[in-house]
Amino acid sequence: MRYAIRKYDETERRRLEALAALLDPFTFHQLKQIGIEPGWRCLEIGAGLGTVSQWLAEQLGEQGDVLCTDLQTDFIADIDHPRIQVEKRDITQPPPEREQFDLAVARAVHHHIPDRDAAARNLVGTVRPGGHILYVEPDMHPAFCDDHPVWKRLWQAFFQWGERRDIDYYTGRRVPAQLAAIGMDIVSVRGETVLFNGSEASKAARDLYRMTFDAVLQPMIDQGFLAKSDSEEAYALLDNPEAWLMSLCFFATHARKPLAADGGEGQ
Ligand SMILES: C[S@@+](CC[C@H](N)C(=O)[O-])C[C@H]1O[C@@H](n2cnc3c(N)ncnc32)[C@H](O)[C@@H]1O
C-alpha cells in the first residue's frame, strides 16, 4: 500500500503531534455527540500517534475496548493501556470476517488512499448493524478564498500535486455521498476551519503547516508545481502575527449502519 509520507521518523512524529493538537478538540467533540456508551468495542484506522484511541479508551468503562491500528505501528506500539490493543492494519485490505465494532473512526487517512471506495467498504464491513462510523477528512476550500494571494497559490499547487498522487483534498465533502452510496445512514456532517496567525496562540496550526511544508514544498518546487519565491513567502506568512490565514476545513461525517430490514442480526 502506498502512502505519500513515507518516513516514520521523529520529524513525522512531531508533525503528527501538531495534527493531533489541532484536530483532537474537534474530533472529541464530534465523538461526544455520537454518545459513546460504556462497554463499546471501537476501532481506529490509520491512528497515527493514537490520541483518538487513547481518548476513546477513557470513555468506555472497564468492559469496553479499542483496537488501535495503522499501516505502520511504530508510533503506537508502546501504548500501554488495559483497554487498547494495537494492530497493524491496511484499510485497503478486507477486514477479518465477523468483526462487529460499535464504532469505527478514521481521521485524516481516507484522502491518502487511492481506492477510497474499497477502503470505505472495508471500514463499513467492520461495524455491526446499528454501529457508528466517524470520518474526519480535509477539504481545501477555505484556503482557496484566503486574503493572501500567495497562500491561495500555494494551496492550488498543493491540490494539483496531490491529484498527481491520487490524494484528494476535497475528500471531506465527498465522504457523505460515498457512505450513502454503500447504504449508510448519514447522521451529521460538520466542518471546522481554523483561522490562525503567526502568534504562539496559533501554535498547533503553525507547527502543522510548517512541518507539512518542510516535508512537501521542496518536491513540489522540484516538480514544477510551485515557485520557490512563493514557498519563501508562505513560510514568512506563517511567522507573521498580522497575517490571518485560512486552514483547511476538516469535515466530520457521522454515519450509521442500518439495522437489517428484519430489525435484527443482518449484514
Ligand atoms: C495524516 S496521518 C493521520 C494520523 C491520525 N489519524 C491523526 O489524525 O492524528 C495518516 C495516517 O494514516 C496511515 N495510513 C495511510 N494509509 C493507510 C492505509 N492504507 N491503512 C491504514 N492506515 C493508513 C498512516 O500510516 C498515518 O499514520
Coordinates of C-alpha atoms and ligand atoms in Angstrom, one line a residue:
M1 CA 0.0 0.0 0.0
R2 CA 1.3 3.4 -1.0
Y3 CA 1.3 6.4 1.4
A4 CA 2.6 9.8 0.5
I5 CA 4.6 10.4 3.7
R6 CA 6.9 7.5 3.7
K7 CA 9.2 8.3 6.6
Y8 CA 8.0 7.4 10.0
D9 CA 10.8 9.3 11.9
E10 CA 11.0 11.9 14.7
T11 CA 10.1 14.7 12.3
E12 CA 6.9 12.9 11.3
R13 CA 6.1 12.2 14.9
R14 CA 6.3 15.9 15.7
R15 CA 4.1 16.7 12.7
L16 CA 1.5 14.2 13.9
E17 CA 1.6 15.7 17.3
A18 CA 0.8 19.1 15.8
L19 CA -2.0 17.5 13.7
A20 CA -3.4 15.9 16.9
A21 CA -3.2 19.2 18.8
L22 CA -5.2 20.9 16.1
L23 CA -7.8 18.2 15.4
D24 CA -8.3 16.4 18.8
P25 CA -10.7 19.0 20.3
F26 CA -13.0 19.0 17.3
T27 CA -12.8 15.2 16.9
F28 CA -13.5 14.6 20.6
H29 CA -16.5 17.0 20.4
Q30 CA -17.9 15.0 17.4
L31 CA -17.4 11.7 19.2
K32 CA -19.2 13.1 22.3
Q33 CA -22.2 13.9 20.0
I34 CA -22.3 10.3 18.9
G35 CA -22.9 9.3 22.5
I36 CA -20.3 6.7 23.3
E37 CA -21.5 4.1 25.7
P38 CA -19.6 2.1 28.3
G39 CA -18.7 -1.3 27.0
W40 CA -18.4 -0.4 23.4
R41 CA -15.9 -2.0 21.1
C42 CA -14.2 0.6 19.0
L43 CA -11.8 0.5 16.0
E44 CA -9.4 3.3 14.9
I45 CA -7.9 3.1 11.4
G46 CA -4.7 5.0 10.5
A47 CA -4.3 6.0 14.1
G48 CA -1.0 7.9 13.7
L49 CA 0.0 8.5 17.4
G50 CA -3.2 7.0 18.7
T51 CA -4.5 10.1 20.6
V52 CA -8.1 9.3 19.5
S53 CA -7.9 5.7 20.6
Q54 CA -6.5 6.8 24.0
W55 CA -9.3 9.3 24.5
L56 CA -11.9 6.7 23.5
A57 CA -10.5 4.2 25.9
E58 CA -11.1 6.6 28.7
Q59 CA -14.8 6.9 27.8
L60 CA -15.6 3.2 27.6
G61 CA -15.5 1.9 31.2
E62 CA -13.9 -1.4 32.2
Q63 CA -15.7 -3.6 29.7
G64 CA -15.1 -1.6 26.5
D65 CA -12.0 -1.7 24.3
V66 CA -10.3 -0.1 21.4
L67 CA -8.4 -1.7 18.6
C68 CA -5.9 0.9 17.6
T69 CA -4.5 0.2 14.1
D70 CA -2.2 1.8 11.5
L71 CA -0.4 0.7 8.3
Q72 CA 2.8 1.3 10.4
T73 CA 2.6 0.7 14.1
D74 CA 5.9 2.2 15.3
F75 CA 4.2 5.3 16.9
I76 CA 1.5 3.3 18.7
A77 CA 3.4 0.1 19.6
D78 CA 4.3 1.5 23.1
I79 CA 0.7 2.4 24.1
D80 CA 0.2 0.8 27.4
H81 CA -3.4 0.9 28.3
P82 CA -5.6 -2.0 29.6
R83 CA -8.3 -1.4 27.1
I84 CA -6.2 -0.7 24.0
Q85 CA -4.9 -3.3 21.6
V86 CA -2.5 -2.3 18.9
E87 CA -2.5 -4.0 15.5
K88 CA -1.0 -3.4 12.1
R89 CA -3.8 -3.0 9.6
D90 CA -4.1 -1.7 6.0
I91 CA -7.7 -0.4 5.3
T92 CA -7.3 -1.2 1.6
Q93 CA -7.4 -4.9 2.6
P94 CA -10.7 -6.6 3.5
P95 CA -11.2 -6.8 7.3
P96 CA -11.3 -10.1 9.1
E97 CA -14.7 -11.7 8.9
R98 CA -17.4 -11.2 11.5
E99 CA -16.0 -8.0 13.1
Q100 CA -18.8 -6.2 14.9
F101 CA -17.4 -2.9 16.2
D102 CA -19.8 -0.5 17.7
L103 CA -17.8 2.4 16.4
A104 CA -15.1 2.8 13.7
V105 CA -13.1 6.0 13.4
A106 CA -10.8 7.2 10.6
R107 CA -9.2 10.7 10.7
A108 CA -7.0 12.2 8.0
V109 CA -6.4 8.8 6.4
H110 CA -9.1 8.5 3.7
H111 CA -7.8 11.2 1.4
H112 CA -4.5 9.5 1.0
I113 CA -6.0 6.2 -0.2
P114 CA -6.3 5.9 -4.0
D115 CA -9.2 3.3 -3.9
R116 CA -11.4 5.2 -1.5
D117 CA -14.5 3.2 -2.3
A118 CA -12.8 -0.1 -1.4
A119 CA -11.4 1.5 1.8
A120 CA -14.9 2.8 2.8
R121 CA -16.5 -0.6 2.1
N122 CA -13.8 -2.3 4.3
L123 CA -14.4 0.2 7.1
V124 CA -18.2 -0.3 6.9
G125 CA -17.6 -4.1 6.9
T126 CA -16.1 -3.8 10.4
V127 CA -19.1 -2.3 12.0
R128 CA -22.2 -4.1 13.5
P129 CA -25.7 -3.3 12.2
G130 CA -26.7 -0.1 14.0
G131 CA -23.0 0.7 14.6
H132 CA -21.4 4.1 14.1
I133 CA -18.7 5.4 11.7
L134 CA -16.9 8.7 12.1
Y135 CA -14.7 10.0 9.3
V136 CA -12.8 13.3 9.8
E137 CA -11.3 14.4 6.5
P138 CA -9.9 17.6 5.0
D139 CA -11.4 19.8 2.4
M140 CA -9.2 22.5 1.0
H141 CA -11.9 25.1 0.0
P142 CA -11.3 27.8 2.7
A143 CA -7.6 28.1 1.7
F144 CA -8.7 29.0 -1.8
C145 CA -10.5 32.1 -0.7
D146 CA -7.8 33.4 1.7
D147 CA -7.0 37.1 1.5
H148 CA -3.3 36.4 0.7
P149 CA -2.7 35.6 -3.0
V150 CA 0.4 33.5 -2.2
W151 CA -1.5 31.4 0.3
K152 CA -4.1 30.6 -2.3
R153 CA -1.4 29.8 -5.0
L154 CA 0.4 27.6 -2.5
W155 CA -2.7 25.5 -1.8
Q156 CA -3.7 25.4 -5.5
A157 CA -0.3 23.9 -6.2
F158 CA -0.7 21.6 -3.2
F159 CA -4.0 20.4 -4.6
Q160 CA -2.6 19.7 -8.1
W161 CA 0.5 17.9 -6.6
G162 CA -1.9 15.8 -4.5
E163 CA -4.1 14.9 -7.5
R164 CA -1.0 13.5 -9.3
R165 CA -0.6 11.1 -6.3
D166 CA -4.3 10.2 -6.1
I167 CA -4.6 12.3 -3.0
D168 CA -8.0 14.1 -2.9
Y169 CA -8.0 17.2 -0.8
Y170 CA -11.8 17.5 -1.4
T171 CA -12.3 14.2 0.4
G172 CA -14.1 15.9 3.3
R173 CA -17.1 16.9 1.1
R174 CA -17.2 13.6 -0.7
V175 CA -17.4 11.2 2.2
P176 CA -21.2 11.5 3.0
A177 CA -22.2 10.7 -0.6
Q178 CA -19.7 7.8 -0.7
L179 CA -21.0 6.3 2.5
A180 CA -24.7 6.9 1.5
A181 CA -23.9 5.1 -1.8
I182 CA -22.9 2.0 0.1
G183 CA -26.0 2.0 2.2
M184 CA -25.0 4.0 5.3
D185 CA -27.4 6.4 7.0
I186 CA -25.8 9.8 7.3
V187 CA -26.4 11.3 10.8
S188 CA -24.5 14.6 10.5
V189 CA -21.7 16.3 8.7
R190 CA -19.9 19.2 10.4
G191 CA -16.8 21.1 9.5
E192 CA -14.2 23.1 11.4
T193 CA -11.9 25.7 9.8
V194 CA -9.2 27.3 11.9
L195 CA -8.2 30.9 11.2
F196 CA -4.7 31.3 12.5
N197 CA -1.8 33.7 12.6
G198 CA 1.9 33.8 13.4
S199 CA 1.5 34.0 17.2
E200 CA 2.0 31.5 20.0
A201 CA -1.7 31.2 20.4
S202 CA -1.9 29.6 16.9
K203 CA 1.0 27.2 17.6
A204 CA -0.8 23.9 16.6
A205 CA -1.8 25.2 13.2
R206 CA 1.5 27.0 12.6
D207 CA 3.5 23.9 13.6
L208 CA 1.4 21.6 11.5
Y209 CA 1.6 23.7 8.3
R210 CA 5.3 24.5 8.8
M211 CA 6.2 20.8 9.2
T212 CA 3.9 19.8 6.3
F213 CA 5.7 22.4 4.1
D214 CA 9.1 21.1 5.3
A215 CA 8.0 17.6 4.0
V216 CA 6.5 18.5 0.7
L217 CA 7.3 22.0 -0.6
Q218 CA 10.8 21.2 -2.0
P219 CA 9.5 18.2 -4.0
M220 CA 6.7 20.5 -5.2
I221 CA 9.2 23.1 -6.4
D222 CA 11.4 20.5 -8.0
Q223 CA 8.5 19.0 -9.9
G224 CA 7.4 22.5 -11.1
F225 CA 4.2 22.8 -9.1
L226 CA 5.3 25.8 -7.0
A227 CA 7.7 28.8 -7.5
K228 CA 10.5 29.0 -4.9
S229 CA 9.6 32.6 -4.2
D230 CA 6.0 31.6 -3.3
S231 CA 7.4 28.9 -0.9
E232 CA 9.6 31.6 0.8
E233 CA 6.7 34.0 1.1
A234 CA 4.4 31.3 2.5
Y235 CA 6.9 30.5 5.2
A236 CA 7.2 34.2 6.1
L237 CA 3.4 34.4 6.4
L238 CA 3.5 31.6 9.0
D239 CA 5.7 33.8 11.2
N240 CA 3.6 37.0 10.7
P241 CA 1.3 37.7 13.6
E242 CA -0.6 40.2 11.4
A243 CA -1.4 37.7 8.7
W244 CA -4.6 35.7 9.5
L245 CA -4.6 32.5 7.4
M246 CA -7.3 30.1 6.4
S247 CA -6.5 26.5 7.3
L248 CA -8.1 23.6 5.5
C249 CA -11.6 22.7 6.7
F250 CA -12.0 19.3 8.3
F251 CA -15.4 17.7 7.9
A252 CA -16.6 15.1 10.4
T253 CA -19.1 12.7 8.9
H254 CA -21.1 10.6 11.3
A255 CA -22.8 7.7 9.7
R256 CA -24.7 4.6 11.0
K257 CA -25.1 1.2 9.5
P258 CA -28.8 0.4 9.2
L259 CA -30.3 -2.4 11.1
A260 CA -31.3 -5.2 8.9
A261 CA -34.9 -5.0 7.5
D262 CA -36.0 -7.7 9.8
G263 CA -34.9 -5.5 12.7
G264 CA -32.2 -7.8 13.7
E265 CA -29.0 -9.5 13.0
G266 CA -28.4 -8.7 9.4
Q267 CA -25.5 -7.6 7.1
Ligands
LIG1 C1 -2.0 12.1 8.3 S1 -1.8 10.7 9.3 C2 -3.2 10.8 10.5 C3 -2.9 10.1 11.8 C4 -4.1 10.2 12.8 N1 -5.3 9.6 12.2 C5 -4.4 11.6 13.2 O1 -5.4 12.2 12.6 O2 -3.8 12.1 14.1 C6 -2.3 9.4 8.3 C7 -2.1 8.0 8.9 O3 -2.8 7.1 8.1 C8 -1.9 5.9 8.0 N2 -2.3 5.2 6.7 C9 -2.0 5.6 5.4 N3 -2.5 4.7 4.6 C10 -3.1 3.8 5.3 C11 -3.8 2.5 5.0 N4 -4.0 2.1 3.7 N5 -4.4 1.8 6.0 C12 -4.2 2.2 7.3 N6 -3.5 3.3 7.7 C13 -3.0 4.1 6.7 C14 -0.5 6.4 8.0 O4 0.4 5.4 8.4 C15 -0.7 7.6 9.0 O5 -0.4 7.2 10.3

